[in-house]
mmCIF file of C-alpha atoms in Angstrom:
data_model
loop_
_atom_site.group_PDB
_atom_site.id
_atom_site.type_symbol
_atom_site.label_atom_id
_atom_site.label_comp_id
_atom_site.label_asym_id
_atom_site.label_seq_id
_atom_site.Cartn_x
_atom_site.Cartn_y
_atom_site.Cartn_z
ATOM 1 C CA MET A 23 -33.442 15.884 -23.329
ATOM 2 C CA SER A 24 -35.686 18.419 -21.678
ATOM 3 C CA GLY A 25 -34.650 22.005 -21.033
ATOM 4 C CA THR A 26 -33.773 21.170 -17.433
ATOM 5 C CA HIS A 27 -30.941 18.833 -18.453
ATOM 6 C CA ARG A 28 -27.823 19.426 -20.460
ATOM 7 C CA LEU A 29 -25.112 17.241 -21.905
ATOM 8 C CA THR A 30 -21.561 18.223 -21.026
ATOM 9 C CA ILE A 31 -18.604 16.849 -22.955
ATOM 10 C CA VAL A 32 -15.514 16.311 -20.826
ATOM 11 C CA PRO A 33 -12.410 15.832 -22.998
ATOM 12 C CA GLY A 34 -10.685 12.487 -22.447
ATOM 13 C CA ARG A 35 -7.217 12.593 -20.890
ATOM 14 C CA ILE A 36 -6.057 9.239 -22.207
ATOM 15 C CA GLY A 37 -6.734 8.301 -25.777
ATOM 16 C CA SER A 38 -8.962 10.311 -28.069
ATOM 17 C CA GLY A 39 -12.275 9.660 -26.329
ATOM 18 C CA ALA A 40 -14.408 12.082 -24.393
ATOM 19 C CA LEU A 41 -16.793 11.420 -21.547
ATOM 20 C CA CYS A 42 -20.403 12.550 -21.857
ATOM 21 C CA VAL A 43 -21.863 13.636 -18.546
ATOM 22 C CA THR A 44 -25.548 14.471 -18.250
ATOM 23 C CA THR A 45 -26.213 17.191 -15.699
ATOM 24 C CA ASP A 46 -29.410 18.458 -14.136
ATOM 25 C CA ALA A 47 -30.623 22.069 -14.116
ATOM 26 C CA LYS A 48 -28.284 22.898 -11.211
ATOM 27 C CA GLY A 49 -25.231 21.435 -12.949
ATOM 28 C CA GLY A 50 -25.093 18.298 -10.802
ATOM 29 C CA PRO A 51 -24.794 14.825 -12.320
ATOM 30 C CA MET A 52 -28.125 13.342 -13.383
ATOM 31 C CA ALA A 53 -29.132 9.971 -11.985
ATOM 32 C CA ARG A 54 -27.906 7.125 -14.198
ATOM 33 C CA ASP A 55 -31.280 5.372 -13.941
ATOM 34 C CA ALA A 56 -32.799 8.114 -16.067
ATOM 35 C CA LEU A 57 -30.310 7.234 -18.825
ATOM 36 C CA ILE A 58 -30.396 3.425 -18.543
ATOM 37 C CA THR A 59 -33.844 2.024 -19.213
ATOM 38 C CA THR A 60 -33.098 -1.027 -21.408
ATOM 39 C CA ALA A 61 -30.640 -3.925 -21.370
ATOM 40 C CA GLU A 62 -29.005 -2.537 -24.522
ATOM 41 C CA GLN A 63 -28.485 0.856 -22.873
ATOM 42 C CA ALA A 64 -27.073 -0.887 -19.815
ATOM 43 C CA ALA A 65 -24.657 -2.935 -21.905
ATOM 44 C CA ASN A 66 -23.512 0.113 -23.869
ATOM 45 C CA ASP A 67 -23.471 2.723 -21.101
ATOM 46 C CA ARG A 68 -20.144 4.536 -21.355
ATOM 47 C CA LEU A 69 -19.362 4.287 -17.624
ATOM 48 C CA VAL A 70 -20.391 0.628 -17.404
ATOM 49 C CA VAL A 71 -18.251 -0.177 -20.444
ATOM 50 C CA ALA A 72 -15.297 1.820 -19.062
ATOM 51 C CA PHE A 73 -15.362 -0.082 -15.777
ATOM 52 C CA GLY A 74 -15.764 -3.376 -17.628
ATOM 53 C CA ARG A 75 -12.655 -2.574 -19.646
ATOM 54 C CA LEU A 76 -10.752 -1.704 -16.472
ATOM 55 C CA GLN A 77 -11.825 -4.896 -14.751
ATOM 56 C CA GLY A 78 -11.168 -7.018 -17.834
ATOM 57 C CA ALA A 79 -7.681 -5.548 -18.255
ATOM 58 C CA ALA A 80 -6.944 -6.061 -14.541
ATOM 59 C CA ASN A 81 -8.110 -9.688 -14.684
ATOM 60 C CA ARG A 82 -6.047 -10.452 -17.780
ATOM 61 C CA LEU A 83 -2.966 -8.701 -16.379
ATOM 62 C CA GLU A 84 -3.404 -10.518 -13.057
ATOM 63 C CA TYR A 85 -3.377 -13.809 -14.941
ATOM 64 C CA ILE A 86 -0.394 -12.969 -17.157
ATOM 65 C CA LEU A 87 1.747 -11.347 -14.464
ATOM 66 C CA GLY A 88 0.722 -13.733 -11.683
ATOM 67 C CA ARG A 89 1.463 -16.766 -13.835
ATOM 68 C CA ALA A 90 4.941 -15.439 -14.650
ATOM 69 C CA ILE A 91 5.693 -14.959 -10.924
ATOM 70 C CA GLU A 92 4.443 -18.458 -10.110
ATOM 71 C CA GLN A 93 6.483 -20.071 -12.882
ATOM 72 C CA GLU A 94 9.705 -18.153 -12.255
ATOM 73 C CA CYS A 95 9.610 -17.648 -8.486
ATOM 74 C CA GLY A 96 7.352 -20.396 -7.143
ATOM 75 C CA ILE A 97 4.948 -18.070 -5.317
ATOM 76 C CA SER A 98 1.428 -16.881 -6.031
ATOM 77 C CA HIS A 99 0.714 -13.268 -6.930
ATOM 78 C CA VAL A 100 -1.063 -12.703 -3.613
ATOM 79 C CA MET A 101 2.024 -14.015 -1.761
ATOM 80 C CA PHE A 102 4.119 -11.580 -3.789
ATOM 81 C CA GLU A 103 1.800 -8.753 -2.739
ATOM 82 C CA VAL A 104 2.179 -9.684 0.941
ATOM 83 C CA LEU A 105 5.966 -9.793 0.557
ATOM 84 C CA LEU A 106 5.814 -6.296 -0.963
ATOM 85 C CA ILE A 107 3.673 -5.044 1.934
ATOM 86 C CA LEU A 108 6.238 -6.431 4.378
ATOM 87 C CA GLY A 109 9.062 -4.910 2.341
ATOM 88 C CA ARG A 110 7.429 -1.468 2.641
ATOM 89 C CA ALA A 111 7.391 -1.925 6.427
ATOM 90 C CA LYS A 112 11.211 -1.497 6.436
ATOM 91 C CA GLY A 113 11.934 -4.442 8.711
ATOM 92 C CA VAL A 114 9.201 -3.675 11.226
ATOM 93 C CA GLY A 115 6.788 -6.575 11.646
ATOM 94 C CA LEU A 116 3.155 -6.121 10.714
ATOM 95 C CA SER A 117 0.069 -7.538 12.360
ATOM 96 C CA MET A 118 -2.341 -9.806 10.517
ATOM 97 C CA GLY A 119 -4.937 -7.020 10.669
ATOM 98 C CA THR A 120 -2.607 -4.538 8.973
ATOM 99 C CA ILE A 121 -1.783 -7.013 6.211
ATOM 100 C CA ALA A 122 -5.496 -7.822 5.810
ATOM 101 C CA ARG A 123 -6.380 -4.141 5.380
ATOM 102 C CA GLU A 124 -3.616 -3.644 2.816
ATOM 103 C CA ARG A 125 -4.676 -6.714 0.788
ATOM 104 C CA VAL A 126 -8.443 -6.292 1.309
ATOM 105 C CA LEU A 127 -8.730 -9.722 2.897
ATOM 106 C CA THR A 128 -10.251 -10.939 6.125
ATOM 107 C CA THR A 129 -7.844 -11.629 8.977
ATOM 108 C CA GLY A 130 -8.775 -15.316 8.694
ATOM 109 C CA GLY A 131 -7.819 -15.292 5.013
ATOM 110 C CA VAL A 132 -4.521 -13.592 5.793
ATOM 111 C CA THR A 133 -3.796 -16.047 8.600
ATOM 112 C CA ARG A 134 -4.177 -18.999 6.225
ATOM 113 C CA LEU A 135 -2.035 -17.262 3.600
ATOM 114 C CA VAL A 136 0.689 -16.410 6.143
ATOM 115 C CA ASP A 137 0.583 -20.020 7.394
ATOM 116 C CA ARG A 138 1.505 -21.164 3.870
ATOM 117 C CA MET A 139 4.146 -18.467 3.507
ATOM 118 C CA GLU A 140 5.678 -19.370 6.866
ATOM 119 C CA ALA A 141 5.753 -23.061 5.895
ATOM 120 C CA ALA A 142 7.599 -22.037 2.695
ATOM 121 C CA GLY A 143 10.161 -20.103 4.745
ATOM 122 C CA LEU A 144 9.208 -16.700 3.298
ATOM 123 C CA VAL A 145 8.006 -15.051 6.521
ATOM 124 C CA ALA A 146 8.344 -15.477 10.259
ATOM 125 C CA ARG A 147 5.967 -14.632 13.087
ATOM 126 C CA ASP A 148 7.463 -12.871 16.072
ATOM 127 C CA GLU A 149 5.979 -11.801 19.357
ATOM 128 C CA ASN A 150 4.289 -8.425 19.341
ATOM 129 C CA PRO A 151 5.636 -6.353 22.241
ATOM 130 C CA GLY A 152 2.516 -4.155 22.087
ATOM 131 C CA ASP A 153 0.039 -7.049 22.175
ATOM 132 C CA ARG A 154 0.840 -10.301 24.010
ATOM 133 C CA ARG A 155 -1.864 -12.165 22.067
ATOM 134 C CA GLY A 156 -0.819 -10.902 18.654
ATOM 135 C CA ARG A 157 2.101 -11.784 16.425
ATOM 136 C CA LEU A 158 4.037 -9.673 13.962
ATOM 137 C CA VAL A 159 4.887 -10.982 10.514
ATOM 138 C CA THR A 160 8.353 -10.232 9.107
ATOM 139 C CA LEU A 161 10.320 -11.187 6.015
ATOM 140 C CA THR A 162 12.900 -13.946 6.316
ATOM 141 C CA PRO A 163 16.110 -13.785 4.259
ATOM 142 C CA LEU A 164 14.480 -16.195 1.782
ATOM 143 C CA GLY A 165 11.411 -13.938 1.645
ATOM 144 C CA GLU A 166 13.660 -10.955 0.930
ATOM 145 C CA GLN A 167 15.460 -12.809 -1.880
ATOM 146 C CA THR A 168 12.173 -14.026 -3.336
ATOM 147 C CA VAL A 169 10.491 -10.621 -3.360
ATOM 148 C CA VAL A 170 13.532 -9.038 -5.029
ATOM 149 C CA LYS A 171 13.614 -11.712 -7.750
ATOM 150 C CA ALA A 172 9.844 -11.505 -8.277
ATOM 151 C CA ALA A 173 9.842 -7.682 -8.334
ATOM 152 C CA ARG A 174 12.532 -7.591 -11.023
ATOM 153 C CA LEU A 175 10.475 -9.924 -13.204
ATOM 154 C CA HIS A 176 7.243 -8.104 -12.364
ATOM 155 C CA ALA A 177 8.665 -4.679 -13.274
ATOM 156 C CA VAL A 178 9.683 -5.941 -16.715
ATOM 157 C CA ASN A 179 6.235 -7.455 -17.279
ATOM 158 C CA VAL A 180 4.362 -4.394 -15.988
ATOM 159 C CA GLN A 181 6.343 -2.262 -18.421
ATOM 160 C CA ARG A 182 5.689 -4.699 -21.274
ATOM 161 C CA PHE A 183 1.996 -5.419 -20.739
ATOM 162 C CA LEU A 184 0.668 -2.312 -18.945
ATOM 163 C CA LEU A 185 2.743 0.678 -20.000
ATOM 164 C CA ASP A 186 4.279 -0.149 -23.392
ATOM 165 C CA PRO A 187 0.859 -0.324 -25.122
ATOM 166 C CA LEU A 188 0.214 3.315 -24.091
ATOM 167 C CA PRO A 189 1.578 6.377 -25.883
ATOM 168 C CA THR A 190 4.869 7.361 -24.230
ATOM 169 C CA ASP A 191 3.634 10.809 -23.237
ATOM 170 C CA HIS A 192 0.623 9.321 -21.354
ATOM 171 C CA ARG A 193 2.437 6.798 -19.164
ATOM 172 C CA GLU A 194 3.377 9.011 -16.202
ATOM 173 C CA GLN A 195 -0.085 10.572 -16.015
ATOM 174 C CA PHE A 196 -1.668 7.131 -16.293
ATOM 175 C CA THR A 197 0.310 5.854 -13.282
ATOM 176 C CA ARG A 198 -0.658 8.966 -11.286
ATOM 177 C CA ASP A 199 -4.308 8.467 -12.255
ATOM 178 C CA LEU A 200 -4.157 4.813 -11.164
ATOM 179 C CA ARG A 201 -2.842 5.937 -7.763
ATOM 180 C CA THR A 202 -5.687 8.447 -7.429
ATOM 181 C CA VAL A 203 -8.311 5.814 -8.264
ATOM 182 C CA SER A 204 -6.676 3.291 -5.922
ATOM 183 C CA LEU A 205 -6.618 5.743 -2.994
ATOM 184 C CA SER A 206 -10.210 6.788 -3.637
ATOM 185 C CA ALA A 207 -11.366 3.152 -3.673
ATOM 186 C CA SER A 208 -9.305 2.381 -0.571
ATOM 187 C CA ASN A 209 -10.924 5.257 1.310
ATOM 188 C CA ALA A 210 -14.406 4.048 0.312
ATOM 189 C CA LEU A 211 -13.887 0.484 1.555
ATOM 190 C CA PRO A 212 -15.716 -0.659 4.670
ATOM 191 C CA ARG A 213 -13.493 -1.878 7.475
ATOM 192 C CA LEU A 214 -12.947 -5.638 7.182
ATOM 193 C CA ARG A 215 -12.986 -7.914 10.200
#
């Protein structure tokens, strides 16, 4: 590296690894394109690999945990997520747009999903007093029972597959860090239509 760049080592918070950050003369992060000039460098870039691991773990966990919910409760993981969103609403109905924003889906995608959930007796659509054209989605008693059953199973599996592999003293910080990353990503999302 030239004299105008320096390598800073940032100690890792989880595990024993550290993150290498290349900074410019003013201390700001250096453009990644200056560090990635070959396919091998791209494939082995620490940040690219870290995100790949995150995405790979999320995909595998989605499969394992979603499959368990489908087999034991008869609903898909995305249906479970919508039931949780409605459960957080404390009995107040939510619009399709609100559910779409929470699930990062289009309103059309949510409408089709809610159609299936309504046909299964998990949710109901009620008139929206604030919008005569809109409807509010609420949990039915069956939806409430289903989300409770699924959440009990899910909590056991999250503990088993997500938290138990981590050192005990890292688990709380890990869950806080996940929340931080989730909120940051949520704030960066464009508004869906």
